[in-house]
Amino acid sequence: MPAITLSGVVKNYAGGHAAVKDLDLTVPDGSFTCLLGPSGCGKTTTLRMIAGLEQPTRGEITVGDRVLDSVERGVYVPPEKRAMGLVFQNYALWPHLTVRGNTEFGLRMRKVPAAERAARAKEALEKVHVADCMDRYPSQLSGGQQQRVALARMLAVDPDVLLLDEPLSNLDARLRLEMRAELKRIHEETGATIVFVTHDQMEAMTMATHIAVMSGGELQQVAPPMEMYARPANRFVAEFVGSPPMNIVPAAGPEPGGLAGSLLRFAGKRGDMGAPGCAGVRPEALRLAREAGAVPDAAWSEDAVVETVLPTGASWTVELRVLGTRMFAITHDDPEAGPGDTLRCWTRPENLHLFAEDGTRTTAWDESVAPVSGAAS
Amino acid sequence: MAVAASARPASRGRRALYRARVLLRDPTVLLGILMCLVLLYLVIAPLISVISDAGRVQYGDEARSGQRTGSWTSYYLWRVFRSPVSHLLFWEPLWHTALVAAGVVAFALAVGGSMAWLVTRTNVPGRRFLASALVVPYMLPSWTFALAWLALFKNDRSGGQVGYLQGAGIRTPDWLAYGPLPIVVTLGLHYYPFVLLLFGNALRRIDSQLEDSARILGAGGRTVLRRVTLPLMMPALSSAVLLVLGRVLGTFGTPYILGLPSDYNVLSTSLYRAIRDRSTGVASTLAGVIVLVGVLVVLIDTRLVREQRRFVTVGGKGAMDRRGDLRRWRWPACALAMAVFAASVVAPVATLLLSTVTKTPGVFSFDNFTLKYWFGSHIPGAVGFPHGVLRGGELWEAAWNSLRIVGLASLVCGLLGLLIGYVVVRGDGTRVSMFLRQVSFLPYLVPGIAFAAACLSLFAVRRGPVPALYGTVTLLVLVLVITHLPYSSRSGISAMMQLGREPEEAAQISGARWPVRMLRIIIPIQRGALVTGVVLPFVSGLKELSIVIMLTTSGTQLLTTLSIGLVDYGYTQLANGVVLVIALLSFTMTYLAQRLTRSSLASGIGG
């Protein structure tokens, strides 16, 4: 299975809007890579360029050792010759063809004989559990079934590269959960290189082997999900990945007071801290204690006034005011506190993230100490 | 390897090569350019030609203008705007046009607006019937009403048979028989369905939550109407007004039939007269003025429509039928609506029908009835058409011509419209796309009769490899295609918009080349839109007169021109008979088309 390489890819639309700015990205072969970012960050444009539906203004796209696009060398392979699969956000099933017709279309284009075509279409539909709707038209299917047929249509031709453009965004919550597991299974079964576009960080975290976060047409970070979660490369990634998002405390000036001052002084105690622009703590890393004595020795801690408590069933989200700044904490034990109560909030030093003024991560201490992820801490 | 390549400075030539490869792989671009050329030739060139004709000395005018044929001159401008005859040629018709347009708009607004309100927002009895019955006048040729009017009110001032009233011994004054009053009323009866449909649609689409919110905040029924409903209706209302205005500007049949006997000229009849008199320069100038006014009207309209779109997005979820209770006014309201239906459909059709079976109008004795105007083999005194309408070959030949020419034009139109839609949507945002979208809509701005004059100016003589087309079927087809292109291209564009590019892209990803994508995906999916794009021009083309009146010759007689010819001869019963045939054909076709395409007429009117 091939790796996909984008080098120096730029995409400018007519009117000067730059959708993608100088993108260098390698999608490892056989990986399930998520392009993650807010809407308008260029992730769908990137996917469509890989598919050949859009053409880069500059740069080169290769799959394996086959050059698909190279503006500089004048090489262009049209989408119909790229032999990839692409599942659209709105499925784009052909309304005038039955499920069978939709699924067999790609095989027909590849001049596969009728008997084999039928068998492979059936196999693909079975893989996504919709083989019993073979003779129905797309309009007679539910949203979830349409989604599966759209996937089967692309799986039938057995592509090395499968591209998915927010395929789950039109499904309801339960179906989405089901399809996530399904997609992960299909990835393991086929071994295809999958590029998946989403703006849902949860989707990216749960399915991907690699996440590439984009923002404003630029690549922010590429890393396996847990690594990205533990060591976000910059403030944007830190805030975008994780739900609820990381508590970010901006430091005003070189000698900040309040919560920022408290966090930075604590970090400064432990070594050369540079000049960070802000400090961050993930909500689940922010722990609550009833009294100061229950806080571990090496931890940072401050008094926190409870503002609201939002139980979700599995956990409690607690809105706190710490030294005048609002913070969120997630706890799996009943905080047994109500609005106005004062608690002690604390966190371990390795859960403290520091970002410089330009947003890049700065290290306050030796990161070879394995960071403790939220759930384990 | 890849990194090394991108580090190499890219040469301009390589980049051009890349672009060329992309373009060649994507036929949309080539198709788009081809379409642009076709539209340039069919839409832009005639307009340029007619404008240039207005500024150059025409054959035969050398002595009067004192210049040689073909040289630039302001003679025609002078003649139309400043000369002693300018009053007759231009100023008076302009004033008449304005008067008639204002009258028709007021009439259509009053009738159409109140009827729209009745059928959409009240519990008037027979709502469903009225909703479709009140649209019927639009399905009849507009000058049906004019002929019916003459059959009732014509006096002995002009030749031919007199009307019923005169026949019964009641003298009808000229102002009632001819001129502005009858023109306004008959055109108003034909055009009020425009207002009914556009205004009614907007009323239906309005989000009732908007009205409810005002109520909850304490506004009374009247305040809601004044402060919420009517302001929301304004765009639809003004759009309807401008649409009617534009149509009246280019309409020919009614002012010709009702205005001619009393020398009441409007711009379109003045233009027709100039063309018939072979004063091409004057005709071109007049056509130019009509084009200008038409463009102005529609420019204002598009502005308002843009605003309307903004409004429409407000509607949607809460939009539903909500009807006020008329209480004791229910039956009077119903009677009023029925009266409108009677006046606009029953009365004209019955009058015409009656006139074709009576020898002398207004006399209802048994021996006065006859079927000879339909089936007779010999009608004394009728030279050139000495037999019943259904006898002899004339009617059948004209009907065959109508079906053949209009049918061919509609087919071309539908296909062209879908292709334009395809290119516009595929190339969304590009210059080609914008150009096609606008130019294919351009004929909508130009009143039909002015466009016919423009086409006559370009295609009537031999130009380069294109032979002179005057009097040919080709010219008629061309003009019908161009003038109906806005409907087809709009239907094509909206259908392709709705479909989006994804289904084709999915096929492309699946390995389908362009021809396969077109034949296997796009055209099968767009079957319905294609049918609509063919049927709408067909229905409207069948009853078209303004556009074809100057282009037909004895060899290419259509039903509509045949009927006007009979009017010119003064063969009232025969002319009425032919119009009834057209009305029947047009009504049946519209009805079938609606059933077939499940489209509402409103979308056809909105373009």
PDB file of N, CA and C in Angstrom, chain B residues 409-445:
ATOM      1  N   ALA B 409     -37.340  24.128 -32.161  1.00  0.00           N
ATOM      2  CA  ALA B 409     -36.710  25.178 -31.366  1.00  0.00           C
ATOM      3  C   ALA B 409     -36.657  24.786 -29.896  1.00  0.00           C
ATOM      4  N   SER B 410     -37.741  24.195 -29.382  1.00  0.00           N
ATOM      5  CA  SER B 410     -37.766  23.827 -27.971  1.00  0.00           C
ATOM      6  C   SER B 410     -36.759  22.733 -27.668  1.00  0.00           C
ATOM      7  N   LEU B 411     -36.622  21.789 -28.591  1.00  0.00           N
ATOM      8  CA  LEU B 411     -35.649  20.714 -28.386  1.00  0.00           C
ATOM      9  C   LEU B 411     -34.241  21.290 -28.279  1.00  0.00           C
ATOM     10  N   VAL B 412     -33.902  22.131 -29.248  1.00  0.00           N
ATOM     11  CA  VAL B 412     -32.581  22.764 -29.239  1.00  0.00           C
ATOM     12  C   VAL B 412     -32.396  23.556 -27.946  1.00  0.00           C
ATOM     13  N   CYS B 413     -33.454  24.290 -27.606  1.00  0.00           N
ATOM     14  CA  CYS B 413     -33.437  25.138 -26.434  1.00  0.00           C
ATOM     15  C   CYS B 413     -33.181  24.324 -25.162  1.00  0.00           C
ATOM     16  N   GLY B 414     -33.915  23.225 -25.026  1.00  0.00           N
ATOM     17  CA  GLY B 414     -33.781  22.391 -23.831  1.00  0.00           C
ATOM     18  C   GLY B 414     -32.380  21.835 -23.684  1.00  0.00           C
ATOM     19  N   LEU B 415     -31.835  21.304 -24.794  1.00  0.00           N
ATOM     20  CA  LEU B 415     -30.489  20.732 -24.754  1.00  0.00           C
ATOM     21  C   LEU B 415     -29.456  21.805 -24.433  1.00  0.00           C
ATOM     22  N   LEU B 416     -29.595  22.939 -25.130  1.00  0.00           N
ATOM     23  CA  LEU B 416     -28.668  24.043 -24.915  1.00  0.00           C
ATOM     24  C   LEU B 416     -28.734  24.507 -23.460  1.00  0.00           C
ATOM     25  N   GLY B 417     -29.961  24.583 -22.939  1.00  0.00           N
ATOM     26  CA  GLY B 417     -30.151  25.030 -21.567  1.00  0.00           C
ATOM     27  C   GLY B 417     -29.459  24.113 -20.578  1.00  0.00           C
ATOM     28  N   LEU B 418     -29.588  22.808 -20.790  1.00  0.00           N
ATOM     29  CA  LEU B 418     -28.966  21.857 -19.870  1.00  0.00           C
ATOM     30  C   LEU B 418     -27.445  21.946 -19.952  1.00  0.00           C
ATOM     31  N   LEU B 419     -26.944  22.074 -21.184  1.00  0.00           N
ATOM     32  CA  LEU B 419     -25.493  22.192 -21.355  1.00  0.00           C
ATOM     33  C   LEU B 419     -24.977  23.458 -20.681  1.00  0.00           C
ATOM     34  N   ILE B 420     -25.725  24.549 -20.848  1.00  0.00           N
ATOM     35  CA  ILE B 420     -25.318  25.798 -20.201  1.00  0.00           C
ATOM     36  C   ILE B 420     -25.316  25.604 -18.685  1.00  0.00           C
ATOM     37  N   GLY B 421     -26.390  24.966 -18.186  1.00  0.00           N
ATOM     38  CA  GLY B 421     -26.449  24.689 -16.755  1.00  0.00           C
ATOM     39  C   GLY B 421     -25.241  23.886 -16.306  1.00  0.00           C
ATOM     40  N   TYR B 422     -24.882  22.882 -17.087  1.00  0.00           N
ATOM     41  CA  TYR B 422     -23.744  22.029 -16.744  1.00  0.00           C
ATOM     42  C   TYR B 422     -22.460  22.837 -16.662  1.00  0.00           C
ATOM     43  N   VAL B 423     -22.214  23.624 -17.700  1.00  0.00           N
ATOM     44  CA  VAL B 423     -20.973  24.392 -17.737  1.00  0.00           C
ATOM     45  C   VAL B 423     -20.946  25.439 -16.624  1.00  0.00           C
ATOM     46  N   VAL B 424     -22.095  26.084 -16.412  1.00  0.00           N
ATOM     47  CA  VAL B 424     -22.159  27.135 -15.393  1.00  0.00           C
ATOM     48  C   VAL B 424     -21.864  26.559 -14.009  1.00  0.00           C
ATOM     49  N   VAL B 425     -22.455  25.415 -13.715  1.00  0.00           N
ATOM     50  CA  VAL B 425     -22.272  24.852 -12.380  1.00  0.00           C
ATOM     51  C   VAL B 425     -20.891  24.237 -12.213  1.00  0.00           C
ATOM     52  N   ARG B 426     -20.418  23.553 -13.266  1.00  0.00           N
ATOM     53  CA  ARG B 426     -19.092  22.938 -13.166  1.00  0.00           C
ATOM     54  C   ARG B 426     -18.017  24.004 -13.015  1.00  0.00           C
ATOM     55  N   GLY B 427     -18.182  25.092 -13.746  1.00  0.00           N
ATOM     56  CA  GLY B 427     -17.138  26.114 -13.711  1.00  0.00           C
ATOM     57  C   GLY B 427     -17.506  27.247 -12.774  1.00  0.00           C
ATOM     58  N   ASP B 428     -18.255  26.938 -11.733  1.00  0.00           N
ATOM     59  CA  ASP B 428     -18.776  27.982 -10.867  1.00  0.00           C
ATOM     60  C   ASP B 428     -17.670  28.927 -10.410  1.00  0.00           C
ATOM     61  N   GLY B 429     -17.922  30.215 -10.594  1.00  0.00           N
ATOM     62  CA  GLY B 429     -16.951  31.202 -10.139  1.00  0.00           C
ATOM     63  C   GLY B 429     -16.013  31.668 -11.239  1.00  0.00           C
ATOM     64  N   THR B 430     -15.899  30.883 -12.322  1.00  0.00           N
ATOM     65  CA  THR B 430     -15.006  31.303 -13.388  1.00  0.00           C
ATOM     66  C   THR B 430     -15.693  32.345 -14.264  1.00  0.00           C
ATOM     67  N   ARG B 431     -14.894  32.981 -15.101  1.00  0.00           N
ATOM     68  CA  ARG B 431     -15.449  34.029 -15.951  1.00  0.00           C
ATOM     69  C   ARG B 431     -16.396  33.450 -16.996  1.00  0.00           C
ATOM     70  N   VAL B 432     -16.033  32.290 -17.521  1.00  0.00           N
ATOM     71  CA  VAL B 432     -16.890  31.647 -18.525  1.00  0.00           C
ATOM     72  C   VAL B 432     -18.263  31.376 -17.929  1.00  0.00           C
ATOM     73  N   SER B 433     -18.272  30.887 -16.720  1.00  0.00           N
ATOM     74  CA  SER B 433     -19.521  30.555 -16.052  1.00  0.00           C
ATOM     75  C   SER B 433     -20.387  31.792 -15.858  1.00  0.00           C
ATOM     76  N   MET B 434     -19.765  32.858 -15.413  1.00  0.00           N
ATOM     77  CA  MET B 434     -20.507  34.085 -15.177  1.00  0.00           C
ATOM     78  C   MET B 434     -21.063  34.644 -16.486  1.00  0.00           C
ATOM     79  N   PHE B 435     -20.202  34.613 -17.508  1.00  0.00           N
ATOM     80  CA  PHE B 435     -20.610  35.123 -18.819  1.00  0.00           C
ATOM     81  C   PHE B 435     -21.829  34.350 -19.334  1.00  0.00           C
ATOM     82  N   LEU B 436     -21.751  33.026 -19.274  1.00  0.00           N
ATOM     83  CA  LEU B 436     -22.848  32.206 -19.789  1.00  0.00           C
ATOM     84  C   LEU B 436     -24.132  32.459 -19.027  1.00  0.00           C
ATOM     85  N   ARG B 437     -24.003  32.551 -17.719  1.00  0.00           N
ATOM     86  CA  ARG B 437     -25.169  32.755 -16.882  1.00  0.00           C
ATOM     87  C   ARG B 437     -25.867  34.052 -17.273  1.00  0.00           C
ATOM     88  N   GLN B 438     -25.071  35.086 -17.483  1.00  0.00           N
ATOM     89  CA  GLN B 438     -25.677  36.381 -17.757  1.00  0.00           C
ATOM     90  C   GLN B 438     -26.174  36.500 -19.189  1.00  0.00           C
ATOM     91  N   VAL B 439     -25.353  36.030 -20.126  1.00  0.00           N
ATOM     92  CA  VAL B 439     -25.750  36.221 -21.517  1.00  0.00           C
ATOM     93  C   VAL B 439     -26.944  35.353 -21.891  1.00  0.00           C
ATOM     94  N   SER B 440     -27.023  34.160 -21.328  1.00  0.00           N
ATOM     95  CA  SER B 440     -28.168  33.307 -21.647  1.00  0.00           C
ATOM     96  C   SER B 440     -29.442  33.910 -21.066  1.00  0.00           C
ATOM     97  N   PHE B 441     -29.293  34.787 -20.100  1.00  0.00           N
ATOM     98  CA  PHE B 441     -30.456  35.438 -19.500  1.00  0.00           C
ATOM     99  C   PHE B 441     -30.813  36.733 -20.217  1.00  0.00           C
ATOM    100  N   LEU B 442     -29.851  37.229 -20.990  1.00  0.00           N
ATOM    101  CA  LEU B 442     -30.031  38.525 -21.645  1.00  0.00           C
ATOM    102  C   LEU B 442     -31.304  38.643 -22.491  1.00  0.00           C
ATOM    103  N   PRO B 443     -31.652  37.630 -23.303  1.00  0.00           N
ATOM    104  CA  PRO B 443     -32.855  37.775 -24.126  1.00  0.00           C
ATOM    105  C   PRO B 443     -34.103  38.052 -23.291  1.00  0.00           C
ATOM    106  N   TYR B 444     -34.054  37.683 -22.019  1.00  0.00           N
ATOM    107  CA  TYR B 444     -35.180  37.928 -21.134  1.00  0.00           C
ATOM    108  C   TYR B 444     -35.409  39.424 -20.963  1.00  0.00           C
ATOM    109  N   LEU B 445     -34.326  40.184 -21.023  1.00  0.00           N
ATOM    110  CA  LEU B 445     -34.423  41.623 -20.836  1.00  0.00           C
ATOM    111  C   LEU B 445     -34.975  42.311 -22.068  1.00  0.00           C
TER     112      LEU B 445
END
